[in-house]
Structures are given as structure tokens and as C-alpha cells.
Amino acid sequence: FDWSDPPEGGLALVEQFDLRVSIAAGQIKQIFDPLEPGETVDLSGIGGSLEDVARAGALLSQLGDIVLAQATFDAVLANDPQQLVALVGKGQLARQLSKAEHPEIVARSMQALDDAVLLASPDEEPVIRLYRSDAWAAQGDFDAALEDLQVVDRDALSPDLQALYDQLAAVLG
């Protein structure tokens, strides 16, 4: 691939490898890292759509940069409080953090998952409920985890999410 190739080829590569998300995550990390808890991320210098930036926050979270991920999700949600990727991403932080050590972040993360469930389409809701069930289980609230898991149709999930469902079902009995 070089500059003599048609632009469509370059766009296909960008889409295939999710480069917009990786670039946005790199920009956020370069501009704002290290970020102290409570500091904010200004999205004005970050390229990509709000969804790309929210997905960049999820990538930062997966890489273990929880403070930067949370600030990224908060910045996206300040621009669009109903941005589902950011709500779910922020909610996923509850799966990675201890309520005893980070009670405020976990509470806001669980609230984000609650909001995401309310905003989700019928196709999206089972996946978000599965994630919320996993977050409840990670926080030790097995009753709430089971309540969410019981309304999820396992067969409607993708194979990787079926594995998570099976893992939760085994833990929750």
C-alpha cells in the first residue's frame, strides 16, 4: 500500500484495523497522560467522531489506564449524554475496580450501565445487561447480577459473549 493506491484502499485499511480508534487513543494519551483523578479531557484537539473517542476510552481502559479512560468517557458524555458506547465503556470500569477502593467511580460506573440499559435498543439490551451482570458480580452483588443474567437469552449472544454468560451462570448458580 502506498500513495499511488486509490483512496478507497486506504479507507478500507483504516476501517479494517480500527485505526481511527487507535489514533484517537494515542492522541488522548499523548496530550493528557498522566492525568490525575478529577482532571478532564478536552476533546477539541482529538480527531474522530464521539463514538471513535468513546471506543478509544475503552481501549485505554483495556490497557489499564482507568483514570484517562474515565475522563475520556466523561468528556464524550458531556457532549452527548446518550452516547451508548461511552455509557457502556464507563460502566465496564466497575468490572475492573474495587468498590472498597474506588466507591465513587464504581457508583458512577454502575449508574452509566443503568442509563445504557434504559437507552439500549432491544438488540443491544441483552448484551448491556450481561455486562451489567458481570459488573454486579465483580462488586459482590450476586443477587443483582443474577437478576440481570436471568433476562438475557444466551442463544441470542455471540459465541464470545456466550462464554461470559456461561462463566457468570456457573458463579451465580
mmCIF file of N, CA, C and O in Angstrom, residues 70-130:
data_model
loop_
_atom_site.group_PDB
_atom_site.id
_atom_site.type_symbol
_atom_site.label_atom_id
_atom_site.label_comp_id
_atom_site.label_asym_id
_atom_site.label_seq_id
_atom_site.Cartn_x
_atom_site.Cartn_y
_atom_site.Cartn_z
ATOM 1 N N GLN A 70 -11.736 6.938 32.152
ATOM 2 C CA GLN A 70 -12.907 7.553 32.786
ATOM 3 C C GLN A 70 -13.071 8.998 32.331
ATOM 4 O O GLN A 70 -14.179 9.429 31.998
ATOM 5 N N ALA A 71 -11.980 9.755 32.287
ATOM 6 C CA ALA A 71 -12.060 11.147 31.851
ATOM 7 C C ALA A 71 -12.493 11.239 30.390
ATOM 8 O O ALA A 71 -13.226 12.158 30.009
ATOM 9 N N THR A 72 -12.058 10.296 29.577
ATOM 10 C CA THR A 72 -12.460 10.270 28.174
ATOM 11 C C THR A 72 -13.955 9.996 28.051
ATOM 12 O O THR A 72 -14.669 10.690 27.315
ATOM 13 N N PHE A 73 -14.450 8.994 28.777
ATOM 14 C CA PHE A 73 -15.888 8.709 28.752
ATOM 15 C C PHE A 73 -16.688 9.917 29.237
ATOM 16 O O PHE A 73 -17.706 10.284 28.645
ATOM 17 N N ASP A 74 -16.222 10.548 30.314
ATOM 18 C CA ASP A 74 -16.924 11.713 30.851
ATOM 19 C C ASP A 74 -16.963 12.853 29.832
ATOM 20 O O ASP A 74 -17.979 13.539 29.707
ATOM 21 N N ALA A 75 -15.862 13.049 29.095
ATOM 22 C CA ALA A 75 -15.822 14.108 28.083
ATOM 23 C C ALA A 75 -16.803 13.816 26.945
ATOM 24 O O ALA A 75 -17.505 14.719 26.477
ATOM 25 N N VAL A 76 -16.868 12.567 26.515
ATOM 26 C CA VAL A 76 -17.824 12.194 25.468
ATOM 27 C C VAL A 76 -19.248 12.406 25.966
ATOM 28 O O VAL A 76 -20.083 12.991 25.271
ATOM 29 N N LEU A 77 -19.520 11.957 27.193
ATOM 30 C CA LEU A 77 -20.873 12.079 27.739
ATOM 31 C C LEU A 77 -21.262 13.533 28.009
ATOM 32 O O LEU A 77 -22.453 13.869 27.973
ATOM 33 N N ALA A 78 -20.292 14.399 28.251
ATOM 34 C CA ALA A 78 -20.581 15.830 28.400
ATOM 35 C C ALA A 78 -21.082 16.412 27.077
ATOM 36 O O ALA A 78 -21.902 17.333 27.062
ATOM 37 N N ASN A 79 -20.608 15.841 25.965
ATOM 38 C CA ASN A 79 -21.042 16.270 24.635
ATOM 39 C C ASN A 79 -22.327 15.584 24.194
ATOM 40 O O ASN A 79 -23.108 16.160 23.442
ATOM 41 N N ASP A 80 -22.512 14.347 24.627
ATOM 42 C CA ASP A 80 -23.696 13.569 24.253
ATOM 43 C C ASP A 80 -24.017 12.587 25.377
ATOM 44 O O ASP A 80 -23.461 11.484 25.424
ATOM 45 N N PRO A 81 -24.902 12.987 26.313
ATOM 46 C CA PRO A 81 -25.202 12.138 27.475
ATOM 47 C C PRO A 81 -25.808 10.774 27.135
ATOM 48 O O PRO A 81 -25.862 9.898 27.995
ATOM 49 N N GLN A 82 -26.231 10.602 25.894
ATOM 50 C CA GLN A 82 -26.833 9.335 25.495
ATOM 51 C C GLN A 82 -25.913 8.512 24.596
ATOM 52 O O GLN A 82 -26.362 7.573 23.945
ATOM 53 N N GLN A 83 -24.633 8.827 24.579
ATOM 54 C CA GLN A 83 -23.682 8.104 23.737
ATOM 55 C C GLN A 83 -23.470 6.718 24.356
ATOM 56 O O GLN A 83 -22.814 6.564 25.387
ATOM 57 N N LEU A 84 -24.077 5.729 23.740
ATOM 58 C CA LEU A 84 -24.149 4.381 24.317
ATOM 59 C C LEU A 84 -22.780 3.730 24.503
ATOM 60 O O LEU A 84 -22.534 3.075 25.522
ATOM 61 N N VAL A 85 -21.875 3.908 23.562
ATOM 62 C CA VAL A 85 -20.542 3.309 23.693
ATOM 63 C C VAL A 85 -19.838 3.875 24.930
ATOM 64 O O VAL A 85 -19.203 3.140 25.691
ATOM 65 N N ALA A 86 -19.965 5.178 25.147
ATOM 66 C CA ALA A 86 -19.336 5.800 26.319
ATOM 67 C C ALA A 86 -20.001 5.334 27.614
ATOM 68 O O ALA A 86 -19.311 5.091 28.616
ATOM 69 N N LEU A 87 -21.316 5.212 27.616
ATOM 70 C CA LEU A 87 -22.010 4.735 28.821
ATOM 71 C C LEU A 87 -21.580 3.316 29.174
ATOM 72 O O LEU A 87 -21.277 3.025 30.337
ATOM 73 N N VAL A 88 -21.550 2.447 28.183
ATOM 74 C CA VAL A 88 -21.158 1.057 28.437
ATOM 75 C C VAL A 88 -19.681 0.993 28.828
ATOM 76 O O VAL A 88 -19.309 0.281 29.768
ATOM 77 N N GLY A 89 -18.842 1.757 28.136
ATOM 78 C CA GLY A 89 -17.421 1.780 28.481
ATOM 79 C C GLY A 89 -17.192 2.253 29.904
ATOM 80 O O GLY A 89 -16.412 1.662 30.656
ATOM 81 N N LYS A 90 -17.876 3.324 30.278
ATOM 82 C CA LYS A 90 -17.757 3.831 31.651
ATOM 83 C C LYS A 90 -18.262 2.787 32.633
ATOM 84 O O LYS A 90 -17.670 2.572 33.694
ATOM 85 N N GLY A 91 -19.326 2.103 32.271
ATOM 86 C CA GLY A 91 -19.856 1.046 33.127
ATOM 87 C C GLY A 91 -18.902 -0.118 33.288
ATOM 88 O O GLY A 91 -18.816 -0.734 34.358
ATOM 89 N N GLN A 92 -18.153 -0.395 32.239
ATOM 90 C CA GLN A 92 -17.198 -1.503 32.288
ATOM 91 C C GLN A 92 -16.096 -1.263 33.330
ATOM 92 O O GLN A 92 -15.464 -2.215 33.799
ATOM 93 N N LEU A 93 -15.868 -0.013 33.694
ATOM 94 C CA LEU A 93 -14.852 0.276 34.713
ATOM 95 C C LEU A 93 -15.188 -0.416 36.033
ATOM 96 O O LEU A 93 -14.286 -0.778 36.792
ATOM 97 N N ALA A 94 -16.475 -0.614 36.300
ATOM 98 C CA ALA A 94 -16.883 -1.290 37.537
ATOM 99 C C ALA A 94 -16.433 -2.743 37.556
ATOM 100 O O ALA A 94 -16.340 -3.343 38.631
ATOM 101 N N ARG A 95 -16.152 -3.303 36.398
ATOM 102 C CA ARG A 95 -15.657 -4.679 36.340
ATOM 103 C C ARG A 95 -14.174 -4.739 36.714
ATOM 104 O O ARG A 95 -13.665 -5.797 37.040
ATOM 105 N N GLN A 96 -13.485 -3.596 36.644
ATOM 106 C CA GLN A 96 -12.046 -3.567 36.853
ATOM 107 C C GLN A 96 -11.635 -2.991 38.211
ATOM 108 O O GLN A 96 -10.477 -3.106 38.585
ATOM 109 N N LEU A 97 -12.562 -2.344 38.893
ATOM 110 C CA LEU A 97 -12.218 -1.631 40.121
ATOM 111 C C LEU A 97 -12.931 -2.216 41.328
ATOM 112 O O LEU A 97 -14.027 -2.762 41.213
ATOM 113 N N SER A 98 -12.333 -2.032 42.477
ATOM 114 C CA SER A 98 -12.924 -2.461 43.731
ATOM 115 C C SER A 98 -13.780 -1.329 44.301
ATOM 116 O O SER A 98 -13.340 -0.178 44.380
ATOM 117 N N LYS A 99 -14.989 -1.667 44.709
ATOM 118 C CA LYS A 99 -15.878 -0.677 45.312
ATOM 119 C C LYS A 99 -15.280 -0.131 46.607
ATOM 120 O O LYS A 99 -15.436 1.045 46.928
ATOM 121 N N ALA A 100 -14.565 -0.963 47.333
ATOM 122 C CA ALA A 100 -13.947 -0.531 48.591
ATOM 123 C C ALA A 100 -12.865 0.528 48.339
ATOM 124 O O ALA A 100 -12.723 1.473 49.115
ATOM 125 N N GLU A 101 -12.111 0.373 47.253
ATOM 126 C CA GLU A 101 -11.029 1.311 46.957
ATOM 127 C C GLU A 101 -11.483 2.523 46.148
ATOM 128 O O GLU A 101 -10.896 3.596 46.248
ATOM 129 N N HIS A 102 -12.514 2.348 45.320
ATOM 130 C CA HIS A 102 -12.958 3.414 44.418
ATOM 131 C C HIS A 102 -14.489 3.515 44.436
ATOM 132 O O HIS A 102 -15.125 3.358 43.396
ATOM 133 N N PRO A 103 -15.090 3.790 45.597
ATOM 134 C CA PRO A 103 -16.561 3.754 45.678
ATOM 135 C C PRO A 103 -17.262 4.742 44.748
ATOM 136 O O PRO A 103 -18.295 4.412 44.157
ATOM 137 N N GLU A 104 -16.692 5.932 44.573
ATOM 138 C CA GLU A 104 -17.339 6.941 43.739
ATOM 139 C C GLU A 104 -17.303 6.556 42.261
ATOM 140 O O GLU A 104 -18.306 6.672 41.555
ATOM 141 N N ILE A 105 -16.156 6.071 41.804
ATOM 142 C CA ILE A 105 -16.033 5.671 40.398
ATOM 143 C C ILE A 105 -16.950 4.486 40.113
ATOM 144 O O ILE A 105 -17.643 4.452 39.092
ATOM 145 N N VAL A 106 -16.978 3.519 41.024
ATOM 146 C CA VAL A 106 -17.820 2.336 40.815
ATOM 147 C C VAL A 106 -19.296 2.738 40.794
ATOM 148 O O VAL A 106 -20.059 2.266 39.937
ATOM 149 N N ALA A 107 -19.703 3.616 41.698
ATOM 150 C CA ALA A 107 -21.112 4.054 41.723
ATOM 151 C C ALA A 107 -21.481 4.746 40.414
ATOM 152 O O ALA A 107 -22.552 4.476 39.838
ATOM 153 N N ARG A 108 -20.610 5.614 39.914
ATOM 154 C CA ARG A 108 -20.893 6.300 38.642
ATOM 155 C C ARG A 108 -20.864 5.320 37.466
ATOM 156 O O ARG A 108 -21.626 5.465 36.510
ATOM 157 N N SER A 109 -20.014 4.321 37.556
ATOM 158 C CA SER A 109 -19.940 3.312 36.502
ATOM 159 C C SER A 109 -21.217 2.484 36.449
ATOM 160 O O SER A 109 -21.754 2.220 35.369
ATOM 161 N N MET A 110 -21.702 2.083 37.606
ATOM 162 C CA MET A 110 -22.948 1.298 37.644
ATOM 163 C C MET A 110 -24.122 2.146 37.159
ATOM 164 O O MET A 110 -25.005 1.646 36.462
ATOM 165 N N GLN A 111 -24.127 3.438 37.505
ATOM 166 C CA GLN A 111 -25.181 4.329 37.020
ATOM 167 C C GLN A 111 -25.123 4.443 35.496
ATOM 168 O O GLN A 111 -26.159 4.471 34.833
ATOM 169 N N ALA A 112 -23.927 4.468 34.946
ATOM 170 C CA ALA A 112 -23.781 4.528 33.489
ATOM 171 C C ALA A 112 -24.377 3.275 32.837
ATOM 172 O O ALA A 112 -25.047 3.369 31.800
ATOM 173 N N LEU A 113 -24.151 2.113 33.444
ATOM 174 C CA LEU A 113 -24.749 0.884 32.903
ATOM 175 C C LEU A 113 -26.272 0.912 33.023
ATOM 176 O O LEU A 113 -26.977 0.458 32.122
ATOM 177 N N ASP A 114 -26.784 1.435 34.132
ATOM 178 C CA ASP A 114 -28.239 1.583 34.284
ATOM 179 C C ASP A 114 -28.793 2.470 33.170
ATOM 180 O O ASP A 114 -29.807 2.143 32.545
ATOM 181 N N ASP A 115 -28.120 3.596 32.916
ATOM 182 C CA ASP A 115 -28.555 4.504 31.849
ATOM 183 C C ASP A 115 -28.483 3.823 30.487
ATOM 184 O O ASP A 115 -29.382 3.989 29.651
ATOM 185 N N ALA A 116 -27.424 3.042 30.274
ATOM 186 C CA ALA A 116 -27.262 2.348 28.998
ATOM 187 C C ALA A 116 -28.385 1.338 28.763
ATOM 188 O O ALA A 116 -28.891 1.226 27.643
ATOM 189 N N VAL A 117 -28.772 0.616 29.803
ATOM 190 C CA VAL A 117 -29.873 -0.346 29.671
ATOM 191 C C VAL A 117 -31.153 0.378 29.258
ATOM 192 O O VAL A 117 -31.894 -0.090 28.384
ATOM 193 N N LEU A 118 -31.408 1.533 29.852
ATOM 194 C CA LEU A 118 -32.620 2.292 29.533
ATOM 195 C C LEU A 118 -32.607 2.827 28.101
ATOM 196 O O LEU A 118 -33.659 2.930 27.468
ATOM 197 N N LEU A 119 -31.429 3.161 27.591
ATOM 198 C CA LEU A 119 -31.323 3.734 26.244
ATOM 199 C C LEU A 119 -31.162 2.689 25.144
ATOM 200 O O LEU A 119 -31.339 2.996 23.965
ATOM 201 N N ALA A 120 -30.826 1.478 25.513
ATOM 202 C CA ALA A 120 -30.497 0.441 24.538
ATOM 203 C C ALA A 120 -31.693 0.030 23.699
ATOM 204 O O ALA A 120 -32.826 0.012 24.168
ATOM 205 N N SER A 121 -31.390 -0.334 22.464
ATOM 206 C CA SER A 121 -32.413 -0.921 21.605
ATOM 207 C C SER A 121 -32.659 -2.351 22.091
ATOM 208 O O SER A 121 -31.848 -2.902 22.847
ATOM 209 N N PRO A 122 -33.744 -2.980 21.655
ATOM 210 C CA PRO A 122 -33.990 -4.367 22.066
ATOM 211 C C PRO A 122 -32.848 -5.318 21.703
ATOM 212 O O PRO A 122 -32.594 -6.283 22.417
ATOM 213 N N ASP A 123 -32.131 -5.041 20.614
ATOM 214 C CA ASP A 123 -30.998 -5.886 20.233
ATOM 215 C C ASP A 123 -29.781 -5.657 21.121
ATOM 216 O O ASP A 123 -28.987 -6.573 21.335
ATOM 217 N N GLU A 124 -29.625 -4.446 21.615
ATOM 218 C CA GLU A 124 -28.458 -4.097 22.434
ATOM 219 C C GLU A 124 -28.647 -4.429 23.917
ATOM 220 O O GLU A 124 -27.674 -4.701 24.621
ATOM 221 N N GLU A 125 -29.878 -4.406 24.376
ATOM 222 C CA GLU A 125 -30.134 -4.558 25.804
ATOM 223 C C GLU A 125 -29.584 -5.850 26.410
ATOM 224 O O GLU A 125 -28.980 -5.802 27.490
ATOM 225 N N PRO A 126 -29.732 -7.012 25.770
ATOM 226 C CA PRO A 126 -29.193 -8.225 26.400
ATOM 227 C C PRO A 126 -27.681 -8.169 26.630
ATOM 228 O O PRO A 126 -27.194 -8.628 27.668
ATOM 229 N N VAL A 127 -26.960 -7.599 25.693
ATOM 230 C CA VAL A 127 -25.501 -7.505 25.838
ATOM 231 C C VAL A 127 -25.150 -6.578 26.999
ATOM 232 O O VAL A 127 -24.299 -6.892 27.833
ATOM 233 N N ILE A 128 -25.842 -5.450 27.081
ATOM 234 C CA ILE A 128 -25.566 -4.493 28.149
ATOM 235 C C ILE A 128 -25.958 -5.083 29.500
ATOM 236 O O ILE A 128 -25.246 -4.922 30.498
ATOM 237 N N ARG A 129 -27.061 -5.806 29.539
ATOM 238 C CA ARG A 129 -27.445 -6.469 30.797
ATOM 239 C C ARG A 129 -26.411 -7.528 31.203
ATOM 240 O O ARG A 129 -26.126 -7.713 32.378
ATOM 241 N N LEU A 130 -25.846 -8.218 30.222
ATOM 242 C CA LEU A 130 -24.801 -9.193 30.520
ATOM 243 C C LEU A 130 -23.591 -8.494 31.125
ATOM 244 O O LEU A 130 -23.035 -8.950 32.130
#
